[in-house]
Amino acid sequence: MKLLRGTLIALLLVVVAFAEAAAQSRIKDIDVHLNGNDLTARTSKRLDNNGNPCGLLKVSVLADNVEFQGNVIGDVVRHGGTYWVYVTNGTKEIHMDSPAFGEVALRFAEWGIPRIESLAVYTVTVELAEAAAAAVRRGYVQFSITPANAFIEFNGQQLDVTDGAAYKLVPYGSYSYKVQAAGHEPQSGIVTVNSDKVQVPVKLRSNKARVTVTAETPGSTIYVDGAMKGKAPWQGELIAGSYVVEARHEGYRPREVSVTLAAATERNIAIPALEMIIGELNIEYQPIGSQVILDGKTVGTTPLSFSEVAAGTHTVTIAHSGYDTATLSVTVSETGTAPVTGTLKKTTEKDIPAIRRKIEQAYNNKNYEKARELALTISNDATAQFYLGRMYEKGYGVAKDDTQAVEWYRKAAQQGNASAQTNLGFMYKNGYGVAKDYAQAVEWYRKAAQQGNANAQNNLGVMYKNGYGVAKDYTQAVEWYRKAAQQGNALAQSNLGFMYKNGYGVAKDINEARRWYEKAAAQGNQNAKDALKRL
């Protein structure tokens, strides 16, 4: 019986030795040493069941599903390719087991370590044989990060971030990461890599202060710590901290305020009125009585002197009918008087047709300031007067001014300009720049309509249809609508279709109504398109 028991024990020892030899055949090398500089066992302390501090084994091995037995306290935590194993004080041996290399015993005395000590950290490096290493599966972890200038720490290692993207090829397992960026809340997490590619979107939450800066002086430009941000009022985000916020404006002394901003707050910053820097400007331009336009605003006639002008660069335009307009840039300073002197050049009659063409060209190209300057050189000319009226009506190149528009339209209309007569009628009809007066509107519409102006003909038709300024007369309305429609005026074509549809001023004729609606619709008239759907 004793002989049988001895035989069985011997066989068991042979089996264990064979298993360890097989495991060792898949392991190329193992190294164990005390890492005296590593304080992790102290900073991340773990106690055994008796309340005594453990020692820590940091086992680096490129293998998944490694299990540890023998005086192991608590869960084994994997950090990338490193397993953190806490063991009790005095441990002399533990066992590792993995499908990659089988079971193997770590007897620490083989590396000159009699026993594991409390609060000490030991580095265990397991190098697998080629066949075992090839069996380790790896995958990419890929981060897409907002904001793009953030940086990421992955398992204690900083990764490169390019345009908000970072990646790393790692063995399957769980890894920690932390993403940080100035002005944002940091974000940490754990990612498990268990496929060829694992994508991790990270969007940091802003903790910047939202700031609104207003300035009492209109047109001020806002600067923060000397960097231009934009015109006031300015809104933006700033990282928590202290700043100098400044308002600047040409011709004024800058003004600044110091502010301290807390994270994730809203702050309104108001900058009081800036102090104007005053200078003098004296304009002596010939001929006397020339119109002076300072920074786009008519301010008088030559000679003209200003004792309080904001310092800085100003645009001065000198205009006189019969003379070429002069536009100059003048700099006014706090000291001395800035002079503007000269003589306008006379415009000859032969120059007028060319100037008209230049006015039309500049206006059509939306170079309204140039169009205005040219128009003022021949301000007695009806074409120039019409364009001046148009620019004042629309606010093109000048401040919108219906009264000025009416004045220029009237001058051109009185010289027989049909476009100006039409627009003057429109101003009277709607009470823009003048008291509303339907009779006057009809008078000017009629003058232009008799010259063949299609817009005026249509508008006159509207007045007759509705009885504005004249007795209601559908027949007259149809007559004027037809004249304009035959010239291709889409509004008149739609209006004429309406008259035929309803039999106003003509015999009711749906086919004729459709014909005129179709002509208007082809030009994009929406009323005509809608009417065709209802026919």
Coordinates of C-alpha atoms in Angstrom, one line a residue:
M1 CA 0.0 0.0 0.0
K2 CA 2.8 2.4 0.9
L3 CA 4.5 1.4 -2.4
L4 CA 1.4 2.3 -4.4
R5 CA 1.0 5.7 -2.6
G6 CA 4.6 6.5 -3.4
T7 CA 4.2 5.6 -7.0
L8 CA 1.1 7.9 -7.3
I9 CA 2.9 10.8 -5.7
A10 CA 5.9 10.3 -8.1
L11 CA 3.5 10.3 -11.1
L12 CA 1.8 13.5 -9.9
L13 CA 5.1 15.3 -9.6
V14 CA 6.0 14.2 -13.1
V15 CA 2.7 15.6 -14.4
V16 CA 3.2 18.9 -12.6
A17 CA 6.8 19.1 -13.9
F18 CA 5.6 18.3 -17.4
A19 CA 2.9 21.0 -17.2
E20 CA 5.3 23.6 -16.0
A21 CA 7.8 22.6 -18.6
A22 CA 5.1 23.0 -21.3
A23 CA 4.2 26.4 -19.9
Q24 CA 7.8 27.5 -19.8
S25 CA 8.2 26.4 -23.4
R26 CA 5.8 29.2 -24.3
I27 CA 7.6 31.7 -22.2
K28 CA 10.9 33.0 -23.4
D29 CA 12.0 34.8 -20.3
I30 CA 10.7 36.0 -16.9
D31 CA 12.3 38.8 -14.8
V32 CA 11.4 39.9 -11.3
H33 CA 12.9 42.7 -9.4
L34 CA 12.2 45.2 -6.6
N35 CA 11.3 48.7 -7.9
G36 CA 12.4 50.9 -5.1
N37 CA 11.4 54.1 -6.9
D38 CA 7.7 53.1 -7.4
L39 CA 5.5 54.3 -4.5
T40 CA 2.2 52.9 -6.0
A41 CA 1.8 50.4 -3.1
R42 CA 1.8 53.3 -0.7
T43 CA -0.3 55.8 -2.7
S44 CA -2.8 53.1 -3.8
K45 CA -2.6 51.0 -0.7
R46 CA -4.5 47.8 -0.3
L47 CA -4.9 45.9 3.1
D48 CA -5.1 42.1 3.6
N49 CA -7.8 40.4 5.7
N50 CA -5.9 41.2 8.9
G51 CA -5.6 44.9 8.1
N52 CA -1.9 44.7 7.1
P53 CA -0.7 46.5 3.9
C54 CA 0.0 44.4 0.9
G55 CA 2.9 44.3 -1.6
L56 CA 2.2 45.0 -5.2
L57 CA 3.3 43.0 -8.2
K58 CA 3.1 44.8 -11.6
V59 CA 3.1 41.9 -14.1
S60 CA 3.8 43.0 -17.7
V61 CA 2.7 40.3 -20.2
L62 CA 1.1 40.5 -23.6
A63 CA -1.6 38.0 -22.9
D64 CA -5.3 38.1 -22.2
N65 CA -7.3 36.4 -19.4
V66 CA -4.4 35.9 -17.1
E67 CA -5.4 34.6 -13.7
F68 CA -3.4 34.7 -10.5
Q69 CA -3.6 32.4 -7.5
G70 CA -1.8 32.4 -4.1
N71 CA -2.2 35.0 -1.4
V72 CA -3.8 37.4 -3.9
I73 CA -5.9 40.1 -2.2
G74 CA -8.8 41.7 -4.0
D75 CA -9.4 42.0 -7.8
V76 CA -6.5 42.0 -10.2
V77 CA -6.7 45.2 -12.3
R78 CA -5.4 45.4 -15.8
H79 CA -3.7 48.6 -17.1
G80 CA -3.0 47.9 -20.7
G81 CA -0.5 45.1 -20.9
T82 CA 0.2 45.3 -17.1
Y83 CA -1.7 43.4 -14.4
W84 CA -1.6 44.9 -10.8
V85 CA -1.6 42.0 -8.3
Y86 CA -1.8 42.8 -4.6
V87 CA -0.4 39.9 -2.4
T88 CA 0.0 39.5 1.4
N89 CA 3.2 40.3 3.2
G90 CA 5.6 37.3 3.3
T91 CA 4.3 35.7 0.0
K92 CA 7.0 33.5 -1.5
E93 CA 5.2 32.1 -4.5
I94 CA 2.2 32.7 -6.8
H95 CA 0.8 31.0 -9.9
M96 CA -0.2 32.5 -13.2
D97 CA -2.4 30.9 -15.7
S98 CA -3.4 32.0 -19.2
P99 CA -4.6 30.3 -22.5
A100 CA -1.6 31.9 -24.1
F101 CA 1.1 30.2 -22.0
G102 CA -0.6 27.8 -19.6
E103 CA 0.1 27.7 -15.8
V104 CA 3.5 28.8 -14.4
A105 CA 4.7 29.2 -10.9
L106 CA 6.6 32.4 -9.8
R107 CA 9.0 31.4 -7.0
F108 CA 10.5 34.7 -6.0
A109 CA 13.6 33.2 -4.4
E110 CA 14.8 32.3 -7.9
W111 CA 15.3 36.0 -8.5
G112 CA 16.9 36.6 -5.1
I113 CA 13.7 37.8 -3.4
P114 CA 13.1 35.7 -0.3
R115 CA 9.6 37.0 0.2
I116 CA 7.2 39.9 -0.8
E117 CA 7.3 42.8 1.6
S118 CA 4.5 45.1 2.6
L119 CA 4.2 48.5 0.7
A120 CA 6.9 47.4 -1.8
V121 CA 6.4 47.3 -5.6
Y122 CA 7.9 44.5 -7.7
T123 CA 8.1 44.6 -11.5
V124 CA 7.5 41.2 -13.2
T125 CA 8.2 41.1 -16.9
V126 CA 7.1 38.0 -18.8
E127 CA 8.4 37.7 -22.3
L128 CA 6.5 35.2 -24.4
A129 CA 7.9 32.8 -26.9
E130 CA 7.2 33.7 -30.6
A131 CA 4.3 31.3 -30.9
A132 CA 2.6 32.5 -27.8
A133 CA 3.1 36.2 -28.6
A134 CA 1.6 35.7 -32.0
A135 CA -1.6 34.5 -30.3
V136 CA -2.1 37.8 -28.5
R137 CA -4.9 39.8 -30.2
R138 CA -4.6 43.5 -30.7
G139 CA -6.9 46.3 -31.8
Y140 CA -6.9 50.0 -32.4
V141 CA -8.5 52.4 -29.9
Q142 CA -9.4 55.6 -31.8
F143 CA -10.5 58.8 -30.1
S144 CA -12.4 61.7 -31.8
I145 CA -12.1 64.7 -29.5
T146 CA -13.8 68.0 -29.3
P147 CA -12.3 70.5 -29.0
A148 CA -9.6 69.6 -31.4
N149 CA -6.8 71.2 -29.4
A150 CA -7.3 68.9 -26.4
F151 CA -4.7 66.5 -25.2
I152 CA -5.2 62.9 -24.0
E153 CA -3.5 60.7 -21.5
F154 CA -4.0 57.0 -22.3
N155 CA -3.1 54.5 -19.7
G156 CA -0.5 57.0 -18.2
Q157 CA 0.9 57.8 -21.7
Q158 CA 0.2 61.0 -23.6
L159 CA -1.0 60.4 -27.2
D160 CA -0.5 62.7 -30.2
V161 CA -3.7 64.5 -31.1
T162 CA -4.1 65.7 -34.7
D163 CA -7.2 67.6 -35.7
G164 CA -9.1 66.2 -32.8
A165 CA -8.1 62.5 -33.6
A166 CA -5.8 60.2 -31.6
Y167 CA -5.3 56.4 -31.8
K168 CA -3.1 53.5 -30.5
L169 CA -2.7 49.8 -31.3
V170 CA -3.0 47.8 -28.0
P171 CA -3.6 44.2 -26.9
Y172 CA -7.2 43.4 -26.1
G173 CA -8.1 44.6 -22.6
S174 CA -9.4 47.6 -20.6
Y175 CA -7.6 50.9 -20.4
S176 CA -8.0 54.2 -18.7
Y177 CA -7.9 57.6 -20.4
K178 CA -8.2 61.3 -19.5
V179 CA -8.9 64.1 -21.9
Q180 CA -8.2 67.7 -21.0
A181 CA -8.3 71.1 -22.7
A182 CA -8.1 74.7 -21.5
G183 CA -11.5 76.2 -20.7
H184 CA -13.2 72.8 -20.5
E185 CA -14.1 70.2 -17.9
P186 CA -11.7 67.2 -18.1
Q187 CA -13.2 63.8 -18.9
S188 CA -12.0 60.4 -17.7
G189 CA -13.1 56.9 -18.5
I190 CA -12.3 53.3 -19.2
V191 CA -12.3 51.8 -22.7
T192 CA -12.4 48.1 -23.4
V193 CA -10.6 47.0 -26.6
N194 CA -12.1 43.7 -27.8
S195 CA -12.2 44.1 -31.6
D196 CA -10.0 45.3 -34.5
K197 CA -11.1 49.0 -33.8
V198 CA -12.9 50.6 -31.0
Q199 CA -14.0 54.2 -31.5
V200 CA -14.4 56.6 -28.5
P201 CA -16.1 60.0 -29.1
V202 CA -15.1 62.5 -26.4
K203 CA -16.8 65.9 -26.3
L204 CA -15.6 68.1 -23.5
R205 CA -18.0 70.5 -21.8
S206 CA -17.0 74.1 -21.9
N207 CA -16.5 75.9 -18.6
K208 CA -15.6 79.2 -20.1
A209 CA -17.2 82.4 -19.0
R210 CA -19.7 83.9 -21.5
V211 CA -19.0 87.6 -21.9
T212 CA -21.1 90.4 -23.5
V213 CA -19.2 93.7 -23.9
T214 CA -21.1 96.9 -24.7
A215 CA -19.7 100.4 -25.3
E216 CA -21.6 103.6 -24.8
T217 CA -19.7 105.2 -27.8
P218 CA -21.2 103.7 -31.0
G219 CA -18.8 102.1 -33.4
S220 CA -16.2 101.3 -30.8
T221 CA -14.0 98.3 -31.3
I222 CA -13.5 95.9 -28.4
Y223 CA -10.0 94.5 -27.4
V224 CA -9.3 91.9 -24.8
D225 CA -5.7 91.9 -23.5
G226 CA -4.7 93.9 -26.6
A227 CA -6.3 91.4 -29.0
M228 CA -9.1 92.8 -31.2
K229 CA -12.4 90.9 -30.8
G230 CA -14.8 92.9 -32.9
K231 CA -17.3 95.8 -32.9
A232 CA -19.3 96.5 -29.8
P233 CA -21.6 94.9 -28.7
W234 CA -19.3 91.9 -28.7
Q235 CA -20.1 88.5 -27.3
G236 CA -17.7 85.6 -26.8
E237 CA -16.2 83.1 -24.5
L238 CA -13.1 83.5 -22.3
I239 CA -11.2 81.1 -20.1
A240 CA -11.6 81.9 -16.4
G241 CA -9.1 84.5 -15.3
S242 CA -8.3 88.2 -15.2
Y243 CA -8.4 90.4 -18.3
V244 CA -8.2 94.0 -19.5
V245 CA -11.2 94.8 -21.7
E246 CA -10.8 97.9 -23.8
A247 CA -12.9 100.0 -26.2
R248 CA -11.2 102.0 -29.0
H249 CA -12.5 104.4 -31.6
E250 CA -10.7 106.6 -34.0
G251 CA -10.8 110.2 -32.7
Y252 CA -11.4 109.1 -29.1
R253 CA -9.2 108.3 -26.2
P254 CA -9.4 104.5 -25.5
R255 CA -11.0 103.3 -22.2
E256 CA -10.3 100.1 -20.4
V257 CA -11.7 98.1 -17.5
S258 CA -10.2 95.2 -15.6
V259 CA -12.3 92.1 -14.9
T260 CA -11.9 88.7 -13.3
L261 CA -14.0 86.0 -14.8
A262 CA -15.1 82.8 -13.0
A263 CA -15.5 79.5 -14.9
A264 CA -19.0 78.7 -16.3
T265 CA -20.5 82.1 -15.6
E266 CA -22.1 84.9 -17.6
R267 CA -20.8 88.5 -17.4
N268 CA -22.0 91.8 -18.9
I269 CA -19.3 94.4 -19.2
A270 CA -20.3 98.0 -20.0
I271 CA -17.6 100.5 -21.1
P272 CA -18.6 104.1 -20.5
A273 CA -18.5 106.8 -23.2
L274 CA -15.1 107.5 -24.6
E275 CA -13.6 111.0 -24.5
M276 CA -13.5 112.6 -28.0
I277 CA -10.2 114.0 -29.1
I278 CA -11.1 117.4 -30.7
G279 CA -9.4 119.1 -33.6
E280 CA -10.1 121.9 -36.1
L281 CA -10.9 121.8 -39.8
N282 CA -11.0 124.7 -42.2
I283 CA -12.3 124.3 -45.8
E284 CA -11.6 127.0 -48.4
Y285 CA -12.5 125.6 -51.8
Q286 CA -13.4 127.5 -54.9
P287 CA -15.9 128.3 -56.2
I288 CA -17.5 129.9 -53.2
G289 CA -20.8 128.2 -52.3
S290 CA -19.6 124.7 -53.2
Q291 CA -21.4 122.0 -51.3
V292 CA -19.4 120.3 -48.5
I293 CA -20.0 116.7 -47.6
L294 CA -18.1 115.5 -44.5
D295 CA -18.0 111.7 -44.1
G296 CA -21.1 111.3 -46.2
K297 CA -23.2 114.0 -44.6
T298 CA -23.9 117.4 -46.2
V299 CA -22.7 120.1 -43.7
G300 CA -22.7 123.4 -45.6
T301 CA -21.1 125.3 -48.3
T302 CA -17.6 126.8 -48.8
P303 CA -15.9 128.6 -47.1
L304 CA -16.6 126.5 -43.9
S305 CA -14.8 126.1 -40.6
F306 CA -15.2 123.5 -37.8
S307 CA -13.7 124.1 -34.4
E308 CA -14.8 120.7 -33.0
V309 CA -14.1 117.8 -35.2
A310 CA -13.2 114.3 -34.0
A311 CA -9.5 113.7 -34.5
G312 CA -8.7 111.1 -37.1
T313 CA -9.1 110.6 -40.9
H314 CA -12.1 112.1 -42.6
T315 CA -13.5 112.1 -46.1
V316 CA -14.3 115.5 -47.5
T317 CA -16.3 115.9 -50.8
I318 CA -16.6 119.3 -52.5
A319 CA -19.3 119.5 -55.2
H320 CA -20.7 122.3 -57.3
S321 CA -23.0 122.0 -60.3
G322 CA -21.0 122.6 -63.5
Y323 CA -17.7 121.4 -61.8
D324 CA -16.0 118.1 -61.4
T325 CA -16.5 116.8 -57.8
A326 CA -13.3 116.6 -55.6
T327 CA -13.0 114.0 -52.9
L328 CA -10.2 114.3 -50.4
S329 CA -8.9 112.5 -47.3
V330 CA -7.9 114.8 -44.5
T331 CA -6.4 114.0 -41.1
V332 CA -7.5 116.1 -38.1
S333 CA -5.2 116.1 -35.1
E334 CA -5.6 117.5 -31.5
T335 CA -3.2 120.3 -32.3
G336 CA -3.4 122.7 -35.2
T337 CA -6.0 123.3 -37.9
A338 CA -6.3 120.9 -40.8
P339 CA -6.7 122.9 -44.0
V340 CA -8.6 121.8 -47.1
T341 CA -8.0 124.2 -50.1
G342 CA -8.3 124.0 -53.8
T343 CA -10.3 124.9 -56.9
L344 CA -12.9 122.6 -58.7
K345 CA -12.4 122.0 -62.4
K346 CA -15.2 123.2 -64.6
T347 CA -17.3 120.5 -66.4
T348 CA -17.9 121.2 -70.1
E349 CA -21.2 120.3 -71.9
K350 CA -19.4 117.7 -74.0
D351 CA -18.4 115.9 -70.8
I352 CA -22.0 115.4 -69.6
P353 CA -23.0 112.3 -71.8
A354 CA -19.9 110.5 -70.7
I355 CA -20.5 111.4 -67.0
R356 CA -24.1 110.1 -67.3
R357 CA -22.8 106.8 -68.5
K358 CA -20.3 106.6 -65.7
I359 CA -23.0 107.4 -63.2
E360 CA -25.2 104.5 -64.5
Q361 CA -22.2 102.2 -64.6
A362 CA -21.1 103.0 -61.0
Y363 CA -24.7 102.7 -59.8
N364 CA -25.3 99.3 -61.5
N365 CA -22.0 98.1 -60.0
K366 CA -23.2 99.2 -56.6
N367 CA -20.4 101.7 -56.3
Y368 CA -22.8 104.2 -54.9
E369 CA -20.3 106.6 -53.4
K370 CA -18.7 107.0 -56.9
A371 CA -22.2 107.4 -58.5
R372 CA -23.1 110.1 -56.1
E373 CA -19.8 112.0 -56.6
L374 CA -20.3 111.9 -60.3
A375 CA -24.0 112.9 -60.1
L376 CA -23.1 116.0 -58.0
T377 CA -20.7 117.2 -60.8
I378 CA -23.8 117.6 -63.1
S379 CA -26.4 118.1 -60.4
N380 CA -28.5 120.2 -62.8
D381 CA -28.9 117.2 -65.2
A382 CA -32.1 115.3 -64.9
T383 CA -30.4 111.9 -65.1
A384 CA -28.0 112.8 -62.3
Q385 CA -30.9 114.1 -60.3
F386 CA -32.9 110.9 -60.7
Y387 CA -30.0 108.8 -59.5
L388 CA -29.4 111.1 -56.5
G389 CA -33.1 110.7 -55.6
R390 CA -32.9 106.9 -56.0
M391 CA -29.9 106.7 -53.7
Y392 CA -31.5 108.8 -51.0
E393 CA -34.8 106.8 -51.3
K394 CA -32.9 103.5 -50.9
G395 CA -30.1 104.6 -48.6
Y396 CA -27.5 103.6 -51.1
G397 CA -24.2 105.3 -50.3
V398 CA -26.0 107.8 -48.1
A399 CA -28.3 107.8 -45.1
K400 CA -31.8 107.0 -46.2
D401 CA -33.7 110.3 -46.5
D402 CA -37.2 110.3 -48.2
T403 CA -37.3 114.1 -48.1
Q404 CA -34.0 114.5 -50.0
A405 CA -35.2 111.8 -52.4
V406 CA -38.4 113.7 -53.2
E407 CA -36.4 116.9 -53.7
W408 CA -34.1 115.3 -56.3
Y409 CA -37.0 113.4 -58.0
R410 CA -39.0 116.7 -58.3
K411 CA -36.0 118.4 -60.0
A412 CA -35.6 115.6 -62.5
A413 CA -39.4 115.2 -63.0
Q414 CA -39.8 118.9 -63.7
Q415 CA -37.3 118.5 -66.5
G416 CA -39.4 115.7 -67.9
N417 CA -37.5 112.6 -66.7
A418 CA -40.1 109.8 -66.9
S419 CA -38.4 107.6 -64.3
A420 CA -38.3 110.4 -61.8
Q421 CA -41.9 111.3 -62.5
T422 CA -42.9 107.7 -61.8
N423 CA -41.0 107.6 -58.6
L424 CA -42.3 111.0 -57.5
G425 CA -45.8 109.7 -58.1
F426 CA -45.0 106.7 -55.9
M427 CA -43.7 108.9 -53.1
Y428 CA -47.0 110.9 -53.2
K429 CA -49.1 107.8 -53.3
N430 CA -47.5 106.4 -50.2
G431 CA -46.7 109.6 -48.3
Y432 CA -42.9 109.0 -48.3
G433 CA -41.1 112.3 -47.8
V434 CA -44.3 114.3 -48.6
A435 CA -47.9 114.3 -47.4
K436 CA -49.9 111.5 -49.0
D437 CA -51.7 113.0 -52.0
Y438 CA -53.4 110.7 -54.5
A439 CA -54.2 113.5 -56.9
Q440 CA -50.5 114.5 -57.1
A441 CA -49.6 110.8 -57.6
V442 CA -52.0 110.5 -60.5
E443 CA -50.6 113.7 -62.1
W444 CA -47.0 112.5 -62.0
Y445 CA -48.0 108.9 -63.1
R446 CA -49.9 110.4 -66.0
K447 CA -46.9 112.5 -67.2
A448 CA -44.6 109.5 -67.2
A449 CA -47.3 107.1 -68.6
Q450 CA -47.8 109.5 -71.6
Q451 CA -44.1 109.2 -72.3
G452 CA -44.5 105.4 -72.5
N453 CA -43.1 104.5 -69.0
A454 CA -44.6 101.0 -68.4
N455 CA -44.3 101.2 -64.6
A456 CA -46.2 104.5 -64.6
Q457 CA -48.8 103.1 -67.0
N458 CA -49.4 100.1 -64.6
N459 CA -49.5 102.4 -61.6
L460 CA -52.0 104.7 -63.3
G461 CA -54.2 101.6 -64.0
V462 CA -54.1 100.8 -60.3
M463 CA -55.3 104.3 -59.5
Y464 CA -58.2 104.1 -61.9
K465 CA -59.2 100.6 -60.7
N466 CA -59.3 101.6 -57.1
G467 CA -60.5 105.2 -57.5
Y468 CA -57.4 106.8 -55.9
G469 CA -57.2 110.4 -56.9
V470 CA -59.6 109.9 -59.8
A471 CA -63.1 108.5 -60.2
K472 CA -63.0 104.7 -60.3
D473 CA -63.0 103.7 -64.0
Y474 CA -62.4 100.0 -64.9
T475 CA -62.2 100.9 -68.6
Q476 CA -59.4 103.4 -68.1
A477 CA -57.7 100.9 -65.8
V478 CA -57.8 98.2 -68.5
E479 CA -56.5 100.7 -71.1
W480 CA -53.4 101.6 -69.0
Y481 CA -52.8 98.0 -67.9
R482 CA -52.9 96.9 -71.6
K483 CA -50.3 99.6 -72.6
A484 CA -47.9 98.4 -69.9
A485 CA -48.6 94.7 -70.4
Q486 CA -47.9 95.0 -74.1
Q487 CA -44.4 96.3 -73.1
G488 CA -43.8 93.2 -71.1
N489 CA -44.6 94.6 -67.6
A490 CA -45.3 91.5 -65.5
L491 CA -47.4 93.4 -62.9
A492 CA -49.6 94.9 -65.6
Q493 CA -50.0 91.5 -67.3
S494 CA -51.2 89.9 -64.0
N495 CA -53.5 92.9 -63.4
L496 CA -54.9 92.6 -66.9
G497 CA -55.5 88.9 -66.4
F498 CA -57.5 89.8 -63.2
M499 CA -59.7 92.2 -65.1
Y500 CA -60.5 89.6 -67.8
K501 CA -61.2 86.9 -65.2
N502 CA -63.7 89.1 -63.4
G503 CA -65.1 91.0 -66.4
Y504 CA -64.0 94.4 -65.0
G505 CA -63.8 97.0 -67.8
V506 CA -63.9 94.2 -70.4
A507 CA -66.1 91.3 -71.3
K508 CA -65.3 88.3 -69.0
D509 CA -63.0 86.0 -70.9
I510 CA -61.2 83.2 -69.0
N511 CA -59.1 82.2 -72.0
E512 CA -57.8 85.8 -72.3
A513 CA -57.3 85.9 -68.5
R514 CA -55.2 82.7 -68.7
R515 CA -53.1 84.1 -71.6
W516 CA -52.1 87.2 -69.6
Y517 CA -51.6 85.3 -66.4
E518 CA -49.3 82.8 -68.2
K519 CA -47.2 85.7 -69.6
A520 CA -46.8 87.2 -66.1
A521 CA -46.1 83.8 -64.5
A522 CA -43.4 83.1 -67.1
Q523 CA -41.6 86.2 -65.7
G524 CA -41.9 84.8 -62.1
N525 CA -44.9 86.8 -61.0
Q526 CA -46.3 84.8 -58.0
N527 CA -49.8 86.3 -58.0
A528 CA -50.2 85.1 -61.6
K529 CA -48.9 81.7 -60.7
D530 CA -51.4 81.4 -57.9
A531 CA -54.2 82.7 -60.1
L532 CA -53.5 80.1 -62.8
K533 CA -53.9 77.3 -60.1
R534 CA -57.4 78.7 -59.3
L535 CA -58.6 79.0 -62.9

